[in-house]
Coordinates of C-alpha atoms and ligand atoms in Angstrom, one line a residue:
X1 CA 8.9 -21.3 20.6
X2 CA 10.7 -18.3 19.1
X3 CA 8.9 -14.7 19.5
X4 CA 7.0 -12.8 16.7
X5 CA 10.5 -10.7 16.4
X6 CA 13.0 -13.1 15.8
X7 CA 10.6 -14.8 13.8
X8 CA 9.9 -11.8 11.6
X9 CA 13.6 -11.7 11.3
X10 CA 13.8 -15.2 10.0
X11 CA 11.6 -14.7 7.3
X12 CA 13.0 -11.5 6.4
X13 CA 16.2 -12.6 5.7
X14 CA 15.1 -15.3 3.4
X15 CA 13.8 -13.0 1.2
X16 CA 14.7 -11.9 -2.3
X17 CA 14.1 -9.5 -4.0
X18 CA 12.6 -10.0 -7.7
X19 CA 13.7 -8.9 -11.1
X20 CA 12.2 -6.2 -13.0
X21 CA 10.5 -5.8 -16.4
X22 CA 9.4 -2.9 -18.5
X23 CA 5.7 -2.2 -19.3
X24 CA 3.4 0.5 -20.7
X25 CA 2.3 3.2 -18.5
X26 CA -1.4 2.5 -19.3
X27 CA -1.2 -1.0 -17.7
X28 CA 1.2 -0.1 -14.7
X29 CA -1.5 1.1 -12.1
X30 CA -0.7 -1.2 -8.4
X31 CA 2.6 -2.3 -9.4
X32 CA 5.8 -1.1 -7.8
X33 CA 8.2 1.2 -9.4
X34 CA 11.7 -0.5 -9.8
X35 CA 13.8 2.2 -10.8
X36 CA 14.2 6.1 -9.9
X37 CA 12.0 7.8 -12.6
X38 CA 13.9 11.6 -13.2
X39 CA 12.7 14.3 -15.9
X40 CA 14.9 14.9 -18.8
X41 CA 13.1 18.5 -18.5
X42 CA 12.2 21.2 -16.3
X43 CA 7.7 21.6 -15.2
X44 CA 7.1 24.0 -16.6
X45 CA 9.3 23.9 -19.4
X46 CA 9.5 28.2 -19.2
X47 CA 7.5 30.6 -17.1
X48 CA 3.8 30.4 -17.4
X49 CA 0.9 32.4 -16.1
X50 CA -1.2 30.4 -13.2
X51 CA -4.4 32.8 -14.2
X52 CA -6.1 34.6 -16.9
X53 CA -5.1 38.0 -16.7
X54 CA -2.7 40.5 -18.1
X55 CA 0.7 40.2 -18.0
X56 CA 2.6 43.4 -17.3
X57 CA 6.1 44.5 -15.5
X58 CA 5.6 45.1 -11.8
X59 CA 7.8 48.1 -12.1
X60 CA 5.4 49.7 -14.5
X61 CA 3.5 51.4 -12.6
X62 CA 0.6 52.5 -15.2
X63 CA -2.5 52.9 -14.7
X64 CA -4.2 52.3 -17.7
X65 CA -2.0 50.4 -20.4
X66 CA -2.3 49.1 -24.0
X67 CA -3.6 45.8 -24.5
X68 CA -0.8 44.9 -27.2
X69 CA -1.8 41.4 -27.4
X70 CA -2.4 37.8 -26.6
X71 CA -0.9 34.9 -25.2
X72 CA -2.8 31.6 -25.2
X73 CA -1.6 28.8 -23.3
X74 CA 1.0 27.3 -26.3
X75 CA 1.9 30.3 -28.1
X76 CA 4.2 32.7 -27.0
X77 CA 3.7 36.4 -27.5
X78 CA 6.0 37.4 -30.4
X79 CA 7.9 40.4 -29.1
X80 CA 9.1 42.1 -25.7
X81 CA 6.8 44.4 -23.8
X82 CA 7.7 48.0 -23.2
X83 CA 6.4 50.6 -20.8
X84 CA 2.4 51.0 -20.9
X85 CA 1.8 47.8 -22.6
X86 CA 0.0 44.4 -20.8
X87 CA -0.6 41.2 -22.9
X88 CA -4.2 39.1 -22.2
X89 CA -2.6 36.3 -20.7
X90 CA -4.6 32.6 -20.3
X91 CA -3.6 30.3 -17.6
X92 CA -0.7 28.1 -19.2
X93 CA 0.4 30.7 -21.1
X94 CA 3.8 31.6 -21.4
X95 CA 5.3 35.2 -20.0
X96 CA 6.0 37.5 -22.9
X97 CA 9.5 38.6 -22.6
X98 CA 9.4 42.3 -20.4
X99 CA 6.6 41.4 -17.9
X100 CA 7.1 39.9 -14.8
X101 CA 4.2 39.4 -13.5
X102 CA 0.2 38.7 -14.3
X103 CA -2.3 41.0 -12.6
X104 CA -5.4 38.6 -12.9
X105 CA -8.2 39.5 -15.0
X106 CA -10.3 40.1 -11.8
X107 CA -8.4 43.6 -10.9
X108 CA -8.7 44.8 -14.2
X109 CA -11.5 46.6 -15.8
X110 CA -11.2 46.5 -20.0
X111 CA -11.9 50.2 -21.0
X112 CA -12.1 49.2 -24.7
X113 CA -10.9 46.2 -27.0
X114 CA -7.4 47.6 -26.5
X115 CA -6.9 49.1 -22.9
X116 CA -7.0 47.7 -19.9
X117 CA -7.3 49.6 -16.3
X118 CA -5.0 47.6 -13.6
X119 CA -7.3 47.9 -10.0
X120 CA -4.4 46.4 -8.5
X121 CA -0.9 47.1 -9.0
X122 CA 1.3 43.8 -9.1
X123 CA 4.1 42.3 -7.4
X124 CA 7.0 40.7 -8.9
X125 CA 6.6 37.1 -9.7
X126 CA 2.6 37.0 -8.8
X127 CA 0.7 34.6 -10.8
X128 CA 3.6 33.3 -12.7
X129 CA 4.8 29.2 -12.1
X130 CA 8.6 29.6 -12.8
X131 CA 10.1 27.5 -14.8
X132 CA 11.8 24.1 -13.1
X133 CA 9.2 25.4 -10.1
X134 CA 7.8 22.0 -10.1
X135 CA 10.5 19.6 -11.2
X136 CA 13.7 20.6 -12.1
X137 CA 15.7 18.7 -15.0
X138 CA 17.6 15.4 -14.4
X139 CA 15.9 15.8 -10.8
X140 CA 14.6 12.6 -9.5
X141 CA 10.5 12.7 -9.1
X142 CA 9.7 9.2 -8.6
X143 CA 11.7 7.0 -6.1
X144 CA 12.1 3.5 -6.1
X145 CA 9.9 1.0 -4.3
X146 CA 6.8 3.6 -5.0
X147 CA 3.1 2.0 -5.4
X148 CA 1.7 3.1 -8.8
X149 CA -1.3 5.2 -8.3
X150 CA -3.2 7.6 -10.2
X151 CA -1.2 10.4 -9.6
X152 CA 2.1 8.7 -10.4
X153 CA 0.8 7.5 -13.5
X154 CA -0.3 11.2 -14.4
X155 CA 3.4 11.8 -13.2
X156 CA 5.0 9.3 -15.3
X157 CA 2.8 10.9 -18.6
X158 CA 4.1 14.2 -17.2
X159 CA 8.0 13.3 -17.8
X160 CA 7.2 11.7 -20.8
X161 CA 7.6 8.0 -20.2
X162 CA 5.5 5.8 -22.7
X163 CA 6.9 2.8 -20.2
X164 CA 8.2 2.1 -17.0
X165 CA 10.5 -0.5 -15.3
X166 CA 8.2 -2.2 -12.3
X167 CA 9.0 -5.2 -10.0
X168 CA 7.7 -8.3 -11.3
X169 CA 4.5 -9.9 -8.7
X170 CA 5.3 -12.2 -7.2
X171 CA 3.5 -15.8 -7.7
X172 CA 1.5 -17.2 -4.7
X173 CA 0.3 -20.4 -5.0
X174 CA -2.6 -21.2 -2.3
X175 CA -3.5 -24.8 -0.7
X176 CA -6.1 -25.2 1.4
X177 CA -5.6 -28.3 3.7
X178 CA -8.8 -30.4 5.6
X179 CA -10.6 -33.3 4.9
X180 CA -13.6 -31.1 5.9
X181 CA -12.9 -28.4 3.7
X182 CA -15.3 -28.2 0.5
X183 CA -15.3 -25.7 -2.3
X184 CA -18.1 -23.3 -2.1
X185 CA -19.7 -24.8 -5.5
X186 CA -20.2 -28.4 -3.4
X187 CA -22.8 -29.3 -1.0
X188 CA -22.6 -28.9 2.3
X189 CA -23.0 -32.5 4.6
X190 CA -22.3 -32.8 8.3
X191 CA -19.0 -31.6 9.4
X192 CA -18.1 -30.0 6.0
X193 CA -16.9 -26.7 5.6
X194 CA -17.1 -24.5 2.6
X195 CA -12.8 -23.4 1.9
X196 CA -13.2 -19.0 3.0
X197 CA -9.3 -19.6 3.2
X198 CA -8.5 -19.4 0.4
X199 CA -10.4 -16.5 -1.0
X200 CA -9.3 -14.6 2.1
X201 CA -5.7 -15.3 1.2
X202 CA -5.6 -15.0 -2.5
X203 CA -7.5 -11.4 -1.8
X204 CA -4.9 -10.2 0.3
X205 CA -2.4 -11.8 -2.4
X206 CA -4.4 -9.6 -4.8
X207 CA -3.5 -6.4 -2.4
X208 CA -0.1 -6.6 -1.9
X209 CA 0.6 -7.0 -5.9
X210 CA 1.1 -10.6 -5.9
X211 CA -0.5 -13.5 -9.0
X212 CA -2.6 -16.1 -7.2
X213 CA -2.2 -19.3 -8.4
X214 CA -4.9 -21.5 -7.5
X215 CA -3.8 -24.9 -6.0
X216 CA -7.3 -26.2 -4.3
X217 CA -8.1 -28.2 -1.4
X218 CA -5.9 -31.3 -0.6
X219 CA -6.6 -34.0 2.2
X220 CA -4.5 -34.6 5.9
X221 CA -2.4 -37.3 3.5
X222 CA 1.2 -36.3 3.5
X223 CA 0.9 -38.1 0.1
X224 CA -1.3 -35.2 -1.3
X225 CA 0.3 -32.2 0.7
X226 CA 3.7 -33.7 -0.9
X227 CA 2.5 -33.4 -4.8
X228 CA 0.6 -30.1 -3.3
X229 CA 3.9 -28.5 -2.6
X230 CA 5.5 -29.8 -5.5
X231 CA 2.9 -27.9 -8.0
X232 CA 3.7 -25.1 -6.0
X233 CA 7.5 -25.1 -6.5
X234 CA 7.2 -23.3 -9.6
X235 CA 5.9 -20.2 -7.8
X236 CA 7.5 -17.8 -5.4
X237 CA 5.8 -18.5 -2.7
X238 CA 3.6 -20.8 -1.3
X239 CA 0.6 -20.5 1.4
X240 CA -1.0 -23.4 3.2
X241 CA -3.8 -23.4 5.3
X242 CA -4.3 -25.7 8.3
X243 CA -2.5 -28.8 9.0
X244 CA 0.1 -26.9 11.2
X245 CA -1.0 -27.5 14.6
X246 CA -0.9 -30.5 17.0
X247 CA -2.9 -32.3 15.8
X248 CA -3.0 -36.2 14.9
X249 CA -3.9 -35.0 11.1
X250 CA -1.5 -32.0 10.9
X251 CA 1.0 -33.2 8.4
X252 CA 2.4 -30.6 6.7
X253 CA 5.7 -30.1 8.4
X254 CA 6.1 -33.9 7.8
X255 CA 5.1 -33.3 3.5
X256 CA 7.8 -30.6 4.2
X257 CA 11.0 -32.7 5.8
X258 CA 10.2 -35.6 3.5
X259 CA 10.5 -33.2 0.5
X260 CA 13.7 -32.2 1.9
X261 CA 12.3 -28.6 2.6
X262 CA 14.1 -26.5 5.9
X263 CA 11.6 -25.5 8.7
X264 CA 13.7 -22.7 9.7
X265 CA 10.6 -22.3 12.6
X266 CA 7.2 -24.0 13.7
X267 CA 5.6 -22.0 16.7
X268 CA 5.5 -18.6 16.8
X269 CA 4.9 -16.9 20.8
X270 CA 1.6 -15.3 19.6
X271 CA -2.2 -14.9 19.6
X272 CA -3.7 -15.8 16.9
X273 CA -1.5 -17.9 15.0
X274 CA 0.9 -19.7 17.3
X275 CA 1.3 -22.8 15.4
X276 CA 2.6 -20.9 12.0
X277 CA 5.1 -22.7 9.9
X278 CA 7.8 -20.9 7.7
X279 CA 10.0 -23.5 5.6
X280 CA 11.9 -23.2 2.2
X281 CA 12.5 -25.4 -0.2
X282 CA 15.1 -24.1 -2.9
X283 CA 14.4 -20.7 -3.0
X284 CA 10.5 -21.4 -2.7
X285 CA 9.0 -19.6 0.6
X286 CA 6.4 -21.9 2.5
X287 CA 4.1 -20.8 4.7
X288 CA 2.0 -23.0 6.6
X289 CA -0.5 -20.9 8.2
X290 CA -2.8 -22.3 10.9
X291 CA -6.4 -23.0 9.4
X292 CA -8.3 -20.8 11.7
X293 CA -9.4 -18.2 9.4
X294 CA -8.7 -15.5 11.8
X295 CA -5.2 -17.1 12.2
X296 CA -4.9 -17.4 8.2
X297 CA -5.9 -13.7 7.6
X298 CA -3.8 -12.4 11.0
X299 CA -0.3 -14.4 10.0
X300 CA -0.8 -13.0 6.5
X301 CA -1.0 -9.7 7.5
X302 CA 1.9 -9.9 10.0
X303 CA 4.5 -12.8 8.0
X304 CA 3.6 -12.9 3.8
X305 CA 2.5 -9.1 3.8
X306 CA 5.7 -7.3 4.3
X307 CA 7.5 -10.6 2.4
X308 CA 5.2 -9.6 -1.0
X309 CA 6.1 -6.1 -0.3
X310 CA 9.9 -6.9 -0.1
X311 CA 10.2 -9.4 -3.0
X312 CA 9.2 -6.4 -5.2
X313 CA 11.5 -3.8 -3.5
X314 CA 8.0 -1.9 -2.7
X315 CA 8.0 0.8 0.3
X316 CA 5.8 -0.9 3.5
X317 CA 5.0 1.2 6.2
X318 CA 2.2 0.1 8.1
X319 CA 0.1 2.9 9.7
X320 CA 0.6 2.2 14.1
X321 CA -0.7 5.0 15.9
X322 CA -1.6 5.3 19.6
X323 CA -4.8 4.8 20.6
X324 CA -7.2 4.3 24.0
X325 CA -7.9 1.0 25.0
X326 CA -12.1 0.9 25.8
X327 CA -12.2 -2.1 27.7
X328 CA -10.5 -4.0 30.0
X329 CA -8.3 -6.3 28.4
X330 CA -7.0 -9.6 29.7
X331 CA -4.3 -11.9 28.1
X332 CA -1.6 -14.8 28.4
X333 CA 1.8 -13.5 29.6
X334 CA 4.8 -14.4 26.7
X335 CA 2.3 -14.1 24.3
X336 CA 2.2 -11.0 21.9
X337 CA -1.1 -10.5 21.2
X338 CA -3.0 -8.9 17.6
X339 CA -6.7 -7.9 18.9
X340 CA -9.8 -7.2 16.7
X341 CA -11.0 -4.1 17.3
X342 CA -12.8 -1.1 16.1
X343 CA -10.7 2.0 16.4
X344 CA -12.5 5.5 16.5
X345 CA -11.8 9.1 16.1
X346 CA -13.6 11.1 18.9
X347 CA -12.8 14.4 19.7
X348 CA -8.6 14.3 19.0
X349 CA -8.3 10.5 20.2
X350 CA -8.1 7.1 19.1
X351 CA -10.7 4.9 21.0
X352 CA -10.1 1.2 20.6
X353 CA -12.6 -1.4 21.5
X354 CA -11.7 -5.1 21.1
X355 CA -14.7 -7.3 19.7
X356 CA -16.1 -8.9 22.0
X357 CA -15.2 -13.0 21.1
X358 CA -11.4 -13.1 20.6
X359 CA -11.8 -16.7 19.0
X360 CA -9.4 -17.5 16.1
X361 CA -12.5 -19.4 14.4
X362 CA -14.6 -16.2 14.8
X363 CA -14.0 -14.7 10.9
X364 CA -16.6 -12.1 12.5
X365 CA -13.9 -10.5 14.8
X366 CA -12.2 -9.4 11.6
X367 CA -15.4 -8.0 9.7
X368 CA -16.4 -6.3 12.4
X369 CA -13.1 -4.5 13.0
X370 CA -10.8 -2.1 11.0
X371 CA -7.5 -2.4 13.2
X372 CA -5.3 -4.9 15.5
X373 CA -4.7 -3.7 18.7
X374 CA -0.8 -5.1 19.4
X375 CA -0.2 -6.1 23.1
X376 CA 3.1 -7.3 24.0
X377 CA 4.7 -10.6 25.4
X378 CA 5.0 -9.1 29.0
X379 CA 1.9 -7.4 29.0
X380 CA -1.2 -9.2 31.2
X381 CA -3.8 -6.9 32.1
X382 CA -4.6 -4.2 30.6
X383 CA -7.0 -1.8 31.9
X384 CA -9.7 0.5 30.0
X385 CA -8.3 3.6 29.3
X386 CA -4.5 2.2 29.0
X387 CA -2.8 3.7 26.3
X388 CA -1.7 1.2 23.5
X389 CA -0.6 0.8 19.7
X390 CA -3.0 0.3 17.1
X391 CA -2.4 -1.2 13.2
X392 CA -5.0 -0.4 10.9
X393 CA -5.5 -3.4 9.0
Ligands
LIG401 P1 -6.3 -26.8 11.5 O1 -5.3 -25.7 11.6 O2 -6.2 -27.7 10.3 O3 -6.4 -27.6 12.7 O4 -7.7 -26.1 11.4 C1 -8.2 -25.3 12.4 C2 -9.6 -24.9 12.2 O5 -9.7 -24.1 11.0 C3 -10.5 -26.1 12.0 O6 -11.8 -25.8 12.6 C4 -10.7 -26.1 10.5 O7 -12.0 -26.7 10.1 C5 -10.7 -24.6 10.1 N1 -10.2 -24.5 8.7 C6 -9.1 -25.1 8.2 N2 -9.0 -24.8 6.9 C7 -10.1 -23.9 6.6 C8 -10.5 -23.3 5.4 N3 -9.8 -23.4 4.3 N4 -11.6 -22.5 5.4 C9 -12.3 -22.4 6.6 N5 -11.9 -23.0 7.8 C10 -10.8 -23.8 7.8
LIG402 MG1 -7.0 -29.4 9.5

């Protein structure tokens, strides 16, 4: 049994990453930049006043001075300012050539339609956003690997780009695997259960950018887990639940060698999820999950997250912070251990409190929490008030 580690490092580097393609802006939102995005253009294109005001030269030192003028935000001021003279100057609007500065409208008092008292003198450079101050030209603004969020896409509009080059999503088939497992439209009869699997996994699919395709609920025959796999060769990856462990009916490693797939490992040294599967065939990724759910959602987040993230080239930085454990804790030694538990901020610490029933069948554990407390191999007992890591989840 290999540990959590090496195994990440297995999967890791068996992963490719996938081609890009160019879309529109307006439908970019959650996919992954594929390319540096740089402005052919300073922001602001010239000096621009950040308040409605008057713009004047600081060196002016005036008190009361011609209004000579206006600038709107879009049209420039036609001539130079001399000595004595402010322009009413809009937020946006750009700096009349000869002032310097914009005394906002605040410290002024108008003494008629076309003078102006200054309350307060003005420095050099106040209220003005210099040109380039924002983005300078063939600067680079977006970088690689970058989520598309609100803001970026305002970005992207900001530089000018009608479209954008993104990292195509990777496909995810899912297979649910368990002669008791039933789609939720069926009825429920003794020993049935309705498939959560795979709407937990084609949700978190749906998170990390990936297209689900839908591949239903096959039977412990290696016959059907066979043409299962097979369907599923036409997508990136492919996610199995159940039919991993030890099982009499656990059959999916065998569908895999007798497709001629590679397990490159079956066992994994941790809590949930030891009996995980990770196998290729061609350049297919197969995952076969154990079908606890807690298992299902617990390998996902630890083994096909970061892979989804990878495949399209997309930044992955999980947030770990240290936190205080709340109770004691007590575990199996060479295990590494992902905990359910609710992590609190209380008065400049994390508090972190596992739930209370640690079983992989308990989907609860994971409702109920917001964050996997990660013990490692060598640890055993681990007393309230230890110090340990936390992943919000
Ligand atoms: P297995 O890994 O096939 O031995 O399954 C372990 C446990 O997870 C069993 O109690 C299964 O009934 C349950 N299970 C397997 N697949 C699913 C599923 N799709 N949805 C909910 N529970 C499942
Ligand atoms: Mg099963």
């Amino acid at each position: 049994m290999i540990k959590v580690d090496e195994a990440l490092k297995i999967v890791f580097d068996n992963v490719k990453e996938l081609p890009s393609d160019t879309i529109p802006i307006e439908l970019s939102l959650g996919r992954i930049l594929s390319a540096d995005i740089s402005a052919d253009f300073d922001i602001p294109a010239c000096d621009i006043s950040s308040m409605d005001g008057y713009a004047v030269n600081s060196e002016d030192k005036s008190k009361i001075f011609n209004v000579v003028g206006e600038s709107k935000a879009g049209e420039k001021f036609v001539r130079s300012i001399s000595s004595g003279e402010a322009v009413n100057i809009m937020t946006g609007g750009i700096i009349p050539d000869g002032a310097d500065s914009v005394v906002m409208v605040e410290h002024t008092k108008l003494i008629s339609v076309a003078q102006v008292e200054i309350l307060k003198a003005s420095i050099k450079g106040e209220n003005i956003r210099c040109q380039g101050e924002e983005v300078k030209q063939n600067t680079v603004v977006l970088r690689k690997g970058k989520k598309i969020t609100p803001e970026i896409l305002g970005m992207l509009a900001r530089v000018g780009r009608t479209e954008v080059a993104v990292s195509y999503q990777p496909q995810v088939a899912i297979v649910s695997t368990g002669n008791e497992i039933i789609n939720i439209d069926e009825i429920l009869s003794e020993g049935t259960i309705f498939d959560a699997n795979y709407y937990i996994l084609s949700g978190m699919v749906d998170m990390c950018g990936g297209q689900v395709v839908r591949l239903g609920i096959v039977r412990d025959e290696v016959e059907e887990i066979k043409t299962v796999i097979s369907r599923g060769l036409s997508s990136d990856v492919i996610l199995l639940s159940g039919g991993v462990s030890a099982g009499k009916y656990d059959l999916v490693h065998i569908a895999l060698e007798e497709l001629s797939g590679t397990i490159l490992f079956h066992k994994v040294a941790q809590r949930p999820g030891k009996p995980v599967l990770f196998g290729k065939i061609n350049d297919v990724l197969i995952f076969g999950l154990p079908g606890n759910p807690v298992s299902v959602a617990v390998t996902f987040e630890n083994f096909v997250k970061p892979v989804l993230y990878k495949m399209q080239g997309a930044e992955y930085s999980p947030l770990i912070v240290e936190a205080v454990l709340e109770k004691d804790f007590v575990k199996d030694k060479g295990l590494k251990y992902f905990v359910r538990a609710k992590t609190e901020w209380r008065d400049g610490v994390f508090y972190s409190m596992p739930y209370d029933n640690q079983s992989s069948g308990v989907l609860r554990s994971c409702v109920e929490s917001n964050s996997l407390i990660i013990l490692d191999e060598e640890q055993e007992f681990i007393k309230a008030g230890t110090k340990i890591k936390i992943k919000y989840v």
